[in-house]
Structure formats: structure tokens, C-alpha cells
PDB file of C-alpha atoms in Angstrom:
ATOM      1  CA  UNK A   1      90.528 125.040 115.470  1.00 95.00           C
ATOM      2  CA  UNK A   2      92.528 122.496 116.906  1.00 97.00           C
ATOM      3  CA  UNK A   3      92.468 118.666 117.175  1.00 98.00           C
ATOM      4  CA  UNK A   4      94.079 115.782 118.149  1.00 98.00           C
ATOM      5  CA  UNK A   5      93.744 113.487 114.918  1.00 98.00           C
ATOM      6  CA  UNK A   6      94.057 109.875 115.925  1.00 98.00           C
ATOM      7  CA  UNK A   7      95.837 107.466 113.349  1.00 98.00           C
ATOM      8  CA  UNK A   8      95.702 103.698 113.328  1.00 97.00           C
ATOM      9  CA  UNK A   9      96.722 100.837 110.414  1.00 97.00           C
ATOM     10  CA  UNK A  10      97.341  97.639 110.099  1.00 96.00           C
ATOM     11  CA  UNK A  11     100.961  96.302 110.317  1.00 94.00           C
ATOM     12  CA  UNK A  12     100.388  94.435 106.673  1.00 96.00           C
ATOM     13  CA  UNK A  13     100.246  98.051 105.518  1.00 97.00           C
ATOM     14  CA  UNK A  14     103.385  99.547 106.928  1.00 95.00           C
ATOM     15  CA  UNK A  15     105.009 100.216 103.727  1.00 97.00           C
ATOM     16  CA  UNK A  16     101.893 101.686 101.606  1.00 97.00           C
ATOM     17  CA  UNK A  17     101.394 103.809 104.997  1.00 97.00           C
ATOM     18  CA  UNK A  18     104.901 104.914 105.031  1.00 96.00           C
ATOM     19  CA  UNK A  19     105.055 105.648 100.988  1.00 97.00           C
ATOM     20  CA  UNK A  20     101.835 107.896 101.663  1.00 97.00           C
ATOM     21  CA  UNK A  21     103.515 109.535 104.291  1.00 95.00           C
ATOM     22  CA  UNK A  22     106.361 110.919 102.055  1.00 96.00           C
ATOM     23  CA  UNK A  23     103.916 112.102  99.689  1.00 96.00           C
ATOM     24  CA  UNK A  24     101.717 114.001 101.973  1.00 95.00           C
ATOM     25  CA  UNK A  25     104.832 115.262 103.728  1.00 93.00           C
ATOM     26  CA  UNK A  26     105.590 116.751 100.193  1.00 96.00           C
ATOM     27  CA  UNK A  27     102.496 117.855  99.751  1.00 94.00           C
ATOM     28  CA  UNK A  28     102.536 120.018 102.984  1.00 93.00           C
ATOM     29  CA  UNK A  29     106.198 121.648 102.083  1.00 94.00           C
ATOM     30  CA  UNK A  30     105.028 122.778  98.438  1.00 96.00           C
ATOM     31  CA  UNK A  31     101.662 124.103  99.783  1.00 94.00           C
ATOM     32  CA  UNK A  32     101.584 124.755 103.220  1.00 92.00           C
ATOM     33  CA  UNK A  33      98.327 126.999 103.198  1.00 90.00           C
ATOM     34  CA  UNK A  34      96.315 124.453 101.600  1.00 93.00           C
ATOM     35  CA  UNK A  35      96.665 121.691 104.099  1.00 95.00           C
ATOM     36  CA  UNK A  36      96.318 121.672 108.137  1.00 96.00           C
ATOM     37  CA  UNK A  37      98.667 122.733 110.194  1.00 95.00           C
ATOM     38  CA  UNK A  38     100.458 120.185 112.443  1.00 95.00           C
ATOM     39  CA  UNK A  39     101.661 121.893 115.583  1.00 96.00           C
ATOM     40  CA  UNK A  40     102.884 118.460 117.215  1.00 96.00           C
ATOM     41  CA  UNK A  41     105.095 115.828 116.617  1.00 95.00           C
ATOM     42  CA  UNK A  42     103.673 112.799 115.418  1.00 93.00           C
ATOM     43  CA  UNK A  43     103.629 110.059 118.181  1.00 96.00           C
ATOM     44  CA  UNK A  44     103.001 106.554 117.601  1.00 94.00           C
ATOM     45  CA  UNK A  45     102.067 103.802 120.658  1.00 91.00           C
ATOM     46  CA  UNK A  46     104.757 101.139 121.359  1.00 90.00           C
ATOM     47  CA  UNK A  47     102.046  98.451 121.459  1.00 89.00           C
ATOM     48  CA  UNK A  48     100.820  98.631 117.532  1.00 87.00           C
ATOM     49  CA  UNK A  49     100.840 100.781 114.560  1.00 94.00           C
ATOM     50  CA  UNK A  50      98.341 104.149 115.948  1.00 96.00           C
ATOM     51  CA  UNK A  51      99.139 107.327 117.417  1.00 96.00           C
ATOM     52  CA  UNK A  52      98.678 110.846 117.144  1.00 97.00           C
ATOM     53  CA  UNK A  53      98.940 113.999 116.327  1.00 97.00           C
ATOM     54  CA  UNK A  54      97.713 117.845 117.132  1.00 98.00           C
ATOM     55  CA  UNK A  55      96.347 119.800 113.956  1.00 97.00           C
ATOM     56  CA  UNK A  56      95.247 122.555 113.434  1.00 97.00           C
ATOM     57  CA  UNK A  57      92.693 124.021 110.834  1.00 97.00           C
ATOM     58  CA  UNK A  58      89.300 126.423 110.584  1.00 96.00           C
ATOM     59  CA  UNK A  59      88.350 124.365 107.705  1.00 96.00           C
ATOM     60  CA  UNK A  60      87.317 120.675 108.305  1.00 94.00           C
ATOM     61  CA  UNK A  61      87.537 120.126 104.281  1.00 96.00           C
ATOM     62  CA  UNK A  62      91.563 119.976 104.920  1.00 97.00           C
ATOM     63  CA  UNK A  63      90.246 117.068 107.720  1.00 97.00           C
ATOM     64  CA  UNK A  64      88.646 115.060 104.843  1.00 97.00           C
ATOM     65  CA  UNK A  65      91.523 115.398 102.954  1.00 95.00           C
ATOM     66  CA  UNK A  66      93.698 113.902 105.051  1.00 97.00           C
ATOM     67  CA  UNK A  67      91.708 111.187 105.511  1.00 97.00           C
ATOM     68  CA  UNK A  68      91.443 110.576 101.805  1.00 97.00           C
ATOM     69  CA  UNK A  69      94.745 110.670 101.315  1.00 96.00           C
ATOM     70  CA  UNK A  70      95.565 107.691 103.440  1.00 97.00           C
ATOM     71  CA  UNK A  71      92.643 105.794 102.387  1.00 97.00           C
ATOM     72  CA  UNK A  72      91.796 102.954 102.744  1.00 97.00           C
ATOM     73  CA  UNK A  73      95.060 101.832 105.037  1.00 98.00           C
ATOM     74  CA  UNK A  74      94.988 104.585 107.994  1.00 98.00           C
ATOM     75  CA  UNK A  75      91.789 104.979 110.047  1.00 98.00           C
ATOM     76  CA  UNK A  76      91.411 108.371 111.559  1.00 98.00           C
ATOM     77  CA  UNK A  77      89.505 110.016 114.465  1.00 98.00           C
ATOM     78  CA  UNK A  78      89.696 113.636 114.837  1.00 98.00           C
ATOM     79  CA  UNK A  79      88.627 115.123 118.713  1.00 98.00           C
ATOM     80  CA  UNK A  80      88.105 118.772 118.995  1.00 96.00           C
ATOM     81  CA  UNK A  81      90.391 120.411 122.083  1.00 96.00           C
ATOM     82  CA  UNK A  82      90.304 123.846 123.368  1.00 92.00           C
ATOM     83  CA  UNK A  83      92.656 124.987 126.087  1.00 87.00           C
ATOM     84  CA  UNK A  84      91.097 124.516 129.662  1.00 86.00           C
ATOM     85  CA  UNK A  85      91.597 128.489 130.678  1.00 83.00           C
ATOM     86  CA  UNK A  86      89.065 128.774 127.750  1.00 78.00           C
ATOM     87  CA  UNK A  87      86.251 126.677 129.356  1.00 77.00           C
ATOM     88  CA  UNK A  88      86.711 127.472 132.434  1.00 74.00           C
ATOM     89  CA  UNK A  89      87.274 131.216 133.509  1.00 71.00           C
ATOM     90  CA  UNK A  90      88.404 130.816 136.919  1.00 65.00           C
ATOM     91  CA  UNK A  91      91.834 129.348 135.718  1.00 57.00           C
TER      92      UNK A  91
END
């Protein structure tokens, strides 16, 4: 299943979040099969420390691992997505 992973944090926590991001990237590189697959670039909004990235996994526990890794500084919301042609047979 594919998801839009929305993330947001307080700008005061920026350094802690960047440290956790570096740690998580190392973990994903070392153990790609034990982590959700990131299928897009990480996008940030220009008006604050928030953004989104597309991820894919069939194991929801891997999404929980992301949330736990970044807690308590980052809050997440995951929205499942599907290709339009899979929803509407007319396309």
C-alpha cells in the first residue's frame, strides 16, 4: 500500500529532528527490508517545518516504527493512496 506521509514539527526542535533524520537514513540504508520504502523525495513546505513524502509498505508496523523513531518531536499523519485507474475502471 502507498501512503502520503505528512510530517510536522516545532522549529525549536529542528536540530533534534535533523539528528534523528540522519540516524533513520542510516538505519534504512543498513536494513532496507526492515523499513518502509520511500518512493519519492522528501518535500517541505515553504511556510514552516512541515512537509510530506510518499512511502510504500504492506506492513503497518513499519509506519509505527517511523513514528516511534521521531517521537516526540515530529507528528505524522499517513493517508493511504491508490492510482486513479484502480478506482475508476473508465480511465
